[in-house]
Amino acid sequence: MPLETREAAAVVGEVLAKVKKLDRSADVRASLWSFRSANTRFARNEVTTSGEGEESELTLSVAVGKRHAQATSNQVDGAGLTALAARALALARVAPEDPEYLPVVGAQKAPAPAPTYDEATAKLPSQARAEAARVAVEAARAKGLTIAGFVSGFTGTWALGTSAGLALQYRQSLLSMSATARTSDGTGSGWAQASVLKARELDAAKLAGVACEKAALSRSPRRLEPGRYTVLLEPAAAAELVRFTHEALDARSADEGRSFFSKPGGGKRLGEQLLSERVTLVSNPTGASTPGATFDEEGLPLPGLTWVDRGVVKAFRTSRFWAKKTGGTPSGNYGGVSLVAGSDSWEQLLSGIERGVLITRFWYTNWVDPTTLTITGLTRDGTFLVEQGKVVAAVNNFRFNESVAQAFARCDGLGREAPAVGAPESRCPALRTREFNLASVSEAV
Amino acid sequence: MPALSRRSLLQASAAALAVSRVAEGRGLLLESLLQDVCASALEAAKRSGATYADVRIHRRRNETVSVRDDHVEGVGDDESYGVGVRVLVDGAWGFCSTSRVQVSQAQAAAKAACELARANARVLQSKVELAPEPAHVDVWQTPLEKDPFKIPIADKAELLLEVSRALLAVPGVSYATASLESRLEWKLFANSDGSLIEQSITRLGPGYEATAVDEKSSDFQTRAWDGAGRQAGYEWLEQSRFLDDARQVGEEAVQKLKSPGISALGNKHLILSPTNLWLTIHESVGHPTELDRALGYEANLAGTSFATPDKLGKLKYGSEQVTLYADKTTPGGLATVGYDDDGVRTQRWNLVERGLFVGYQTTREQAGWISEKASRGCSYAQDHKSVPFQRMPNVSLQPGPKDLGVKDLIAATDDGVYIVGNGSWSIDHQRYNFQFGGQMFFEVKKGKVTRALKDVAYQSNSLEFWSSLDLLGGPAEWKLGAAFDDGKGEPMQSNPVSHGCPPARFKANLINTRSKKEA
């Protein structure tokens, strides 16, 4: 099993002391993840590979004056720590000076975290993962489908410390599962995913059932021409818009004129109403529904932050250096970001569509034009035609080219439930938006 | 299952040293701890019921130096070390790893892997069968003169700062970044068939980018260097155009900012530089010809493939001029090694031959799935804690017989666009519909480049694209491009891979990436 928080903190303390012993003037930060990861893959209705392992990842950041460097190792016994301390210090001494370097963060009190550790999940036996795979395979076989998927467990301890007195710890356990069911004729595909902090909350049969139902419903898709459509994005698809928007909300890029959020003539578009009033983007690791670490890798507290409030840009991701240079406040580096749920039921979201497309998820999304926040990507695993508020047929997949800012600006419906997408820290509801550019047909199923 | 005794390991080591060109200071096979770790893990696996086992002691080291404008932003040196044990029990795979390279830990990992395999065997339709492979005892390493890890950090930083200064010296360039990554992979592989293989692989990943900003219009453009990562020593970087190209890259960032967006859209001729085409090869040929993907083993994340086994030897993949080959022996290729992580000796073979789909990438487990007698040697694991599976070899486009270059292709084109470098990229999960951008775009009219353009991407279908190839460059302009971190699998693993090609001419749908109407 991974180290207990007390043990991990002791290792961090030991390596900090080793560096200080070599050079009393050194400014040092140590970050140790001690974790156990385990996974089981299945495909073609059988288990394919699985793996388990315990690991440590110790990152040591050392500065001597304005010269700094970082070294990482997975060898955390006494000799390993000695070697890492010497290596990081030697690197820092030969690194050229960095005028942007800021001293390590001193003692901080991180906000109280929501529970993120569950003993039963941390100690989940390999048979439980194999059993989840078996349940999914049985569900698919019963419907004459083929299923592939991934069951992944993680339990870890994170300890962070600095030579300026910071000492913080965090523990997390996690179980994730995803599955893709396909019809035997290759014309239908469905997908479902879940990430839970407590293993007992994972319902493999239900998850596989959703994937199987989508596969069956999406069989033999009808041809639908490319064009601009009203689309209803299920949470996994809508979360992609959130991810790209959050990535673009970088203060330095905006101030330097190389961002969608740059203001013509200089500065950034803080306080401007750029998205629909329905759109509020937040990070809140202290919340019970979005639990996560309440400090970042530098040790800054993460009490929660609203990035976009009812369509108005309220905050940018701001590094310590950039905050100091511009007289702002560092934002802290949040691991998750959520789109706050709206008030629409699933039926209401559908009923607002005269003719549109229901999209399960996106694939291979990538930036196309950062000046307009335009991204591209493809639909997959369940794309359906909606007419007069009803799902009437499965349709082919599409490539889309769309500005996420425009998609959010034209948002006219948000689901009232926001499930976790990808990780428990990020939640997203279904989202309806108009004139979404489904640019070309993809033959992929 | 012959477990390796200490004596046999020593003999093997001696044999390896005798038959291979071993660099000074290498030959760690003689380290007794490692011999014991390998032998004891294989023995423990055998005792726990394994019918096959392999053990891989794997060290990775990544050193990075990065520069932002006028200063060094970061110096990093990441290292991981450990041992992974993979077993077959009751026809099912099990894998377990540990970062503690000790006899007791390796034995425990072997036992745990066997327990995992037993759990998996209960959800198995057919038992894993490995294609035969002779036992190899050998040492292989990247040919190099200068170990990049022995080049002082200060020298690397100064080179990057020099590049950055050259970029920023261009009027109109507002920002510059430059970086260099040096990677070492050292592996000792032993399996229950009697193989014992030591490999040391050194890779370099240099890059830089200039940004030009027009604050008045809130517009900006970036231009990244077109060079690629390479399996090589530091001497390769010294001899490359890394620094020499900087001024032109800066000038082109400014030129792009001032250029008009493309307006002549639709199905047009494209002349693709090797610096752009390599990535299209990667996505539209490299991934579709992975056998595990084609059969549904990656369906949950990466997807499947249009190139299914029933189409082998029948599918028209491209025009007659198109021959695409896989090659794990290409000099300088990032995926080049002596042996794969199944212990299979590497090779070259065709995937597409004169337009016809003829081959797949396989591992020992997969060869039998398409009735082939031996593996193509495409097994790879990114580090000690990752399970090996099928990963892409270097996949390249064979040059044409005529000595044609970019100038000839442009001269032969009445109306089209010449694209250099990589921009945005995306392809669907069965590898039909793709869309690629670039770094620089040049309008071609009546055999001449008339002006630079911006906001360009080309969109096509893999088979239509390769069937449209009608002019193929010759060997003189054949060049390697590379992806340092190609992702695949769950959990996601990174694989370094190169793709060689000459310039070539195609037809595809050109779009303006800023125009809502046409995009």
Coordinates of C-alpha atoms in Angstrom, one line a residue, chain A residues 31-412:
Chain A
S31 CA 6.4 16.9 -3.7
L32 CA 5.9 13.2 -3.1
W33 CA 3.2 11.1 -4.5
S34 CA 3.1 7.6 -3.1
F35 CA 0.5 5.6 -4.9
R36 CA -0.8 2.2 -6.0
S37 CA -2.5 1.9 -9.4
A38 CA -4.3 -1.1 -10.7
N39 CA -6.2 -1.7 -13.9
T40 CA -8.1 -4.3 -15.9
R41 CA -8.8 -3.9 -19.6
F42 CA -11.4 -5.9 -21.5
A43 CA -12.3 -6.1 -25.2
R44 CA -14.0 -8.4 -27.6
N45 CA -16.0 -9.7 -24.6
E46 CA -13.0 -10.9 -22.6
V47 CA -10.3 -9.5 -20.3
T48 CA -7.2 -8.7 -22.3
T49 CA -4.6 -7.2 -20.0
S50 CA -4.3 -6.0 -16.4
G51 CA -1.6 -4.5 -14.3
E52 CA -0.9 -3.5 -10.7
G53 CA 2.0 -1.6 -9.2
E54 CA 3.1 0.6 -6.3
E55 CA 5.1 3.7 -7.2
S56 CA 6.5 6.8 -5.8
E57 CA 7.1 10.0 -7.6
L58 CA 9.3 12.5 -5.8
T59 CA 9.8 15.9 -7.4
L60 CA 12.5 18.1 -5.9
S61 CA 12.7 21.8 -6.9
V62 CA 15.8 23.6 -5.8
A63 CA 16.9 27.2 -6.2
V64 CA 20.1 28.8 -5.4
G65 CA 19.5 32.5 -5.7
K66 CA 17.7 32.9 -9.0
R67 CA 19.1 29.7 -10.4
H68 CA 16.7 26.8 -10.2
A69 CA 16.0 23.3 -11.4
Q70 CA 13.8 20.4 -10.8
A71 CA 14.6 16.7 -10.5
T72 CA 12.2 13.7 -10.2
S73 CA 12.8 10.2 -9.1
N74 CA 10.9 7.1 -8.0
Q75 CA 13.7 5.9 -5.7
V76 CA 12.7 7.1 -2.3
D77 CA 14.9 5.0 0.1
G78 CA 17.7 6.7 1.9
A79 CA 20.2 6.3 -0.9
G80 CA 17.6 7.5 -3.4
L81 CA 16.9 10.6 -1.5
T82 CA 20.6 11.4 -1.1
A83 CA 21.2 11.0 -4.8
L84 CA 18.1 13.1 -5.7
A85 CA 19.1 15.9 -3.4
A86 CA 22.6 16.0 -4.9
R87 CA 21.3 15.9 -8.4
A88 CA 18.7 18.6 -8.0
L89 CA 21.2 20.9 -6.3
A90 CA 23.9 20.3 -8.9
L91 CA 21.4 21.1 -11.7
A92 CA 20.2 24.3 -9.9
R93 CA 23.8 25.5 -9.5
V94 CA 24.5 25.2 -13.2
A95 CA 21.1 26.5 -14.4
P96 CA 21.2 30.1 -15.8
E97 CA 19.5 32.7 -13.6
D98 CA 15.7 33.1 -14.1
P99 CA 14.5 36.6 -13.4
E100 CA 11.0 35.3 -13.0
Y101 CA 11.9 33.0 -10.2
L102 CA 10.0 33.5 -6.9
P103 CA 11.0 32.0 -3.6
V104 CA 9.0 28.9 -2.4
V105 CA 5.8 29.3 -0.6
G106 CA 5.9 29.4 3.3
A107 CA 3.5 27.7 5.7
Q108 CA -0.1 27.7 4.5
K109 CA -3.3 26.5 5.9
A110 CA -5.2 24.8 3.2
P111 CA -9.0 24.8 3.4
A112 CA -10.6 21.6 4.9
P113 CA -11.0 19.2 2.1
A114 CA -14.1 17.2 1.4
P115 CA -13.6 13.4 1.9
T116 CA -11.6 11.9 -0.9
Y117 CA -10.3 8.7 0.7
D118 CA -12.2 5.4 1.2
E119 CA -10.4 2.4 2.7
A120 CA -12.4 -0.2 0.9
T121 CA -11.7 1.5 -2.4
A122 CA -8.0 1.8 -1.7
K123 CA -7.8 -1.9 -0.9
L124 CA -10.1 -3.1 -3.7
P125 CA -8.8 -6.6 -4.7
S126 CA -8.0 -7.4 -8.4
Q127 CA -11.0 -9.8 -8.4
A128 CA -13.3 -6.9 -8.0
R129 CA -12.1 -5.3 -11.2
A130 CA -12.3 -8.6 -13.0
E131 CA -15.8 -9.0 -11.7
A132 CA -16.8 -5.5 -13.1
A133 CA -15.4 -6.6 -16.4
R134 CA -17.3 -9.9 -16.3
V135 CA -20.6 -8.1 -15.5
A136 CA -20.1 -5.8 -18.5
V137 CA -19.2 -8.7 -20.8
E138 CA -22.3 -10.6 -19.6
A139 CA -24.5 -7.6 -20.3
A140 CA -23.2 -7.2 -23.8
R141 CA -23.4 -10.9 -24.6
A142 CA -27.0 -11.0 -23.5
K143 CA -27.8 -8.4 -26.2
G144 CA -25.6 -9.9 -28.9
L145 CA -23.1 -7.0 -28.6
T146 CA -19.4 -6.8 -28.2
I147 CA -17.9 -4.7 -25.4
A148 CA -14.5 -3.2 -24.6
G149 CA -13.6 -1.2 -21.5
F150 CA -11.3 -0.2 -18.7
V151 CA -11.5 -0.5 -14.9
S152 CA -9.0 1.5 -13.1
G153 CA -8.2 1.9 -9.4
F154 CA -6.0 4.4 -7.8
T155 CA -5.0 5.2 -4.2
G156 CA -2.4 7.7 -3.3
T157 CA -0.9 10.0 -0.7
W158 CA 0.5 13.4 -1.6
A159 CA 2.9 15.2 0.7
L160 CA 4.2 18.7 -0.1
G161 CA 6.8 20.6 1.8
T162 CA 9.1 23.6 1.4
S163 CA 12.2 24.8 3.2
A164 CA 10.1 27.9 4.1
G165 CA 7.9 25.8 6.4
L166 CA 5.1 24.6 4.2
A167 CA 3.8 21.1 5.0
L168 CA 0.6 19.8 3.5
Q169 CA -0.8 16.4 2.8
Y170 CA -3.7 14.9 0.8
R171 CA -5.0 11.4 0.3
Q172 CA -7.3 10.1 -2.4
S173 CA -8.8 6.8 -3.6
L174 CA -10.6 6.5 -6.9
L175 CA -12.3 3.9 -9.1
S176 CA -13.1 4.6 -12.7
M177 CA -14.8 2.5 -15.3
S178 CA -15.7 3.1 -19.0
A179 CA -17.1 0.8 -21.6
T180 CA -17.9 0.9 -25.3
A181 CA -20.4 -1.5 -26.7
R182 CA -20.6 -2.2 -30.5
T183 CA -23.2 -4.0 -32.6
S184 CA -22.0 -7.1 -34.4
D185 CA -22.7 -5.5 -37.8
G186 CA -20.4 -2.6 -36.8
T187 CA -23.1 0.0 -37.5
G188 CA -23.8 0.9 -33.8
S189 CA -21.7 2.0 -30.9
G190 CA -22.4 3.2 -27.4
W191 CA -20.3 4.4 -24.5
A192 CA -20.6 5.2 -20.8
Q193 CA -18.2 6.2 -18.1
A194 CA -18.1 6.8 -14.3
S195 CA -15.5 7.9 -11.8
V196 CA -16.3 7.4 -8.1
L197 CA -14.4 7.9 -4.8
K198 CA -16.1 5.0 -3.2
A199 CA -16.0 1.6 -5.0
R200 CA -19.4 0.7 -3.7
E201 CA -20.9 3.5 -5.8
L202 CA -19.8 2.0 -9.0
D203 CA -22.6 0.1 -10.7
A204 CA -20.9 -1.8 -13.5
A205 CA -24.2 -3.4 -14.7
K206 CA -25.9 0.0 -15.0
L207 CA -22.9 1.5 -16.8
A208 CA -22.6 -1.4 -19.2
G209 CA -26.4 -1.2 -19.7
V210 CA -26.2 2.4 -20.8
A211 CA -23.4 1.6 -23.3
C212 CA -25.3 -1.4 -24.7
E213 CA -28.6 0.6 -25.0
K214 CA -26.8 3.4 -26.9
A215 CA -25.1 0.8 -29.2
A216 CA -28.4 -0.8 -30.0
L217 CA -30.2 2.6 -30.6
S218 CA -27.4 3.9 -32.8
R219 CA -27.4 0.9 -35.1
S220 CA -27.8 1.5 -38.9
P221 CA -27.5 5.3 -38.8
R222 CA -29.4 7.5 -41.2
R223 CA -27.5 9.9 -43.5
L224 CA -27.7 13.5 -42.3
E225 CA -26.0 16.2 -44.2
P226 CA -23.4 18.5 -42.6
G227 CA -24.6 22.0 -41.6
R228 CA -25.4 24.2 -38.6
Y229 CA -27.7 22.5 -36.2
T230 CA -29.1 23.0 -32.8
V231 CA -27.2 20.4 -30.7
L232 CA -27.9 18.8 -27.4
L233 CA -24.5 17.9 -25.9
E234 CA -24.5 15.2 -23.2
P235 CA -22.3 16.0 -20.3
A236 CA -19.2 14.3 -21.7
A237 CA -19.4 16.4 -24.9
A238 CA -20.3 19.6 -23.1
A239 CA -17.3 19.1 -20.7
E240 CA -15.0 19.4 -23.7
L241 CA -16.2 23.0 -24.2
V242 CA -15.5 23.7 -20.6
R243 CA -12.0 22.2 -20.8
F244 CA -10.9 24.3 -23.7
T245 CA -12.4 27.5 -22.3
H246 CA -10.6 27.0 -19.0
E247 CA -7.3 26.3 -20.8
A248 CA -7.7 29.6 -22.7
L249 CA -8.4 31.6 -19.5
D250 CA -4.7 32.3 -19.0
A251 CA -3.9 35.7 -17.7
R252 CA -0.4 36.1 -19.2
S253 CA -1.5 35.1 -22.7
A254 CA -4.4 37.5 -22.5
D255 CA -2.3 40.4 -21.2
E256 CA 0.3 39.7 -23.9
G257 CA -2.2 39.9 -26.7
R258 CA -2.1 36.3 -27.7
S259 CA -5.5 35.1 -26.6
F260 CA -9.2 35.2 -27.4
F261 CA -9.4 37.0 -24.1
S262 CA -7.0 39.8 -25.1
K263 CA -8.5 43.2 -25.4
P264 CA -7.7 45.2 -28.6
G265 CA -5.1 47.7 -27.7
G266 CA -3.9 45.8 -24.6
G267 CA -5.2 44.2 -21.4
K268 CA -7.6 41.4 -21.0
R269 CA -11.4 41.1 -21.2
L270 CA -12.0 40.8 -17.5
G271 CA -15.6 41.6 -16.5
E272 CA -17.0 41.3 -20.0
Q273 CA -20.1 39.4 -20.8
L274 CA -18.7 37.0 -23.4
L275 CA -20.9 33.9 -22.9
S276 CA -24.5 33.2 -22.3
E277 CA -26.0 34.2 -18.9
R278 CA -26.6 30.5 -18.3
V279 CA -22.9 29.8 -18.2
T280 CA -21.1 29.8 -14.8
L281 CA -17.7 28.0 -14.6
V282 CA -16.3 27.2 -11.1
S283 CA -13.6 25.2 -9.4
N284 CA -14.4 24.1 -5.9
P285 CA -12.4 21.2 -4.4
T286 CA -13.8 21.9 -0.9
G287 CA -17.3 21.0 -2.1
A288 CA -18.7 17.6 -1.3
S289 CA -19.8 17.1 -4.9
T290 CA -16.5 18.1 -6.5
P291 CA -13.9 17.0 -3.9
G292 CA -10.2 17.3 -4.6
A293 CA -6.9 18.6 -3.2
T294 CA -7.3 22.0 -1.6
F295 CA -3.8 23.1 -2.4
D296 CA -1.8 23.2 -5.6
E297 CA 1.7 21.9 -6.5
E298 CA 3.3 25.1 -5.2
G299 CA 1.3 25.0 -1.9
L300 CA -1.2 27.7 -2.7
P301 CA -4.5 27.2 -1.0
L302 CA -7.4 26.4 -3.3
P303 CA -10.6 27.6 -1.6
G304 CA -12.6 27.7 -4.7
L305 CA -12.9 30.2 -7.6
T306 CA -15.6 31.4 -10.0
W307 CA -14.0 31.8 -13.5
V308 CA -17.2 32.8 -15.3
D309 CA -20.3 34.1 -13.6
R310 CA -23.5 34.1 -15.6
G311 CA -21.5 34.7 -18.8
V312 CA -19.1 37.3 -17.4
V313 CA -15.4 36.6 -17.2
K314 CA -14.5 36.9 -13.5
A315 CA -11.0 35.3 -13.2
F316 CA -8.0 34.1 -15.1
R317 CA -5.5 31.4 -14.4
T318 CA -2.7 33.5 -13.0
S319 CA 0.7 32.4 -11.9
R320 CA 2.5 33.8 -8.9
F321 CA 5.0 35.6 -11.1
W322 CA 2.4 37.1 -13.3
A323 CA 0.3 38.2 -10.4
K324 CA 3.3 39.9 -8.9
K325 CA 4.2 41.6 -12.1
T326 CA 0.6 42.9 -12.8
G327 CA -0.4 43.6 -9.3
G328 CA -3.0 40.8 -9.2
T329 CA -3.6 37.8 -7.1
P330 CA -2.4 34.3 -8.1
S331 CA -5.3 32.1 -8.9
G332 CA -3.8 28.8 -7.7
N333 CA -3.7 25.9 -10.1
Y334 CA -7.1 24.1 -9.8
G335 CA -7.3 20.5 -11.0
G336 CA -11.0 20.5 -11.9
V337 CA -13.5 22.9 -13.4
S338 CA -17.2 22.5 -13.5
L339 CA -20.1 24.0 -15.5
V340 CA -22.8 24.8 -12.9
A341 CA -26.0 22.9 -13.6
G342 CA -29.0 24.8 -15.0
S343 CA -32.7 24.1 -14.4
D344 CA -33.8 22.2 -17.4
S345 CA -35.0 18.6 -17.3
W346 CA -33.9 16.2 -20.0
E347 CA -37.4 16.5 -21.6
Q348 CA -37.2 20.3 -21.5
L349 CA -33.8 20.2 -23.2
L350 CA -35.2 17.9 -26.0
S351 CA -38.5 19.8 -26.3
G352 CA -36.7 23.0 -27.3
I353 CA -35.3 21.3 -30.4
E354 CA -37.3 21.5 -33.6
R355 CA -34.7 19.8 -35.7
G356 CA -31.3 19.1 -34.2
V357 CA -28.7 16.6 -33.2
L358 CA -28.1 14.8 -29.8
I359 CA -24.4 14.1 -29.3
T360 CA -23.1 11.6 -26.7
R361 CA -19.4 12.6 -26.8
F362 CA -16.6 14.1 -28.8
W363 CA -13.4 12.6 -29.9
Y364 CA -10.0 13.9 -30.9
T365 CA -10.7 17.5 -30.1
N366 CA -8.0 20.0 -30.9
W367 CA -7.4 23.7 -31.3
V368 CA -7.9 25.1 -34.8
D369 CA -7.8 28.8 -34.2
P370 CA -7.0 30.2 -30.7
T371 CA -7.9 33.7 -31.7
T372 CA -11.6 32.8 -32.0
L373 CA -11.4 29.8 -29.5
T374 CA -12.3 27.5 -32.5
I375 CA -11.8 23.8 -31.9
T376 CA -12.3 20.8 -34.1
G377 CA -13.3 17.2 -33.2
L378 CA -15.7 14.4 -34.0
T379 CA -18.8 12.9 -32.6
R380 CA -18.9 9.2 -31.6
D381 CA -20.7 6.5 -29.7
G382 CA -24.3 7.7 -30.1
T383 CA -25.3 10.6 -32.4
F384 CA -29.1 11.0 -33.0
L385 CA -31.5 13.2 -35.0
V386 CA -34.0 15.1 -32.8
E387 CA -37.2 16.3 -34.5
Q388 CA -40.0 18.1 -32.7
G389 CA -38.5 17.4 -29.3
K390 CA -38.1 13.7 -29.9
V391 CA -35.2 11.4 -30.7
V392 CA -36.2 10.0 -34.1
A393 CA -33.2 8.2 -35.5
A394 CA -29.5 7.4 -35.3
V395 CA -27.4 9.5 -37.7
N396 CA -23.9 9.4 -39.0
N397 CA -21.1 11.0 -37.0
F398 CA -19.7 14.4 -37.9
R399 CA -16.6 16.5 -37.7
F400 CA -17.3 19.8 -36.1
N401 CA -15.4 23.2 -36.3
E402 CA -16.8 25.6 -33.8
S403 CA -15.8 28.4 -31.5
V404 CA -16.4 27.3 -27.9
A405 CA -17.0 30.9 -27.0
Q406 CA -19.7 31.1 -29.7
A407 CA -21.2 27.7 -28.5
F408 CA -21.4 29.0 -25.0
A409 CA -22.7 32.4 -26.1
R410 CA -25.6 30.6 -28.0
C411 CA -26.3 28.2 -25.2
D412 CA -30.1 28.2 -24.5

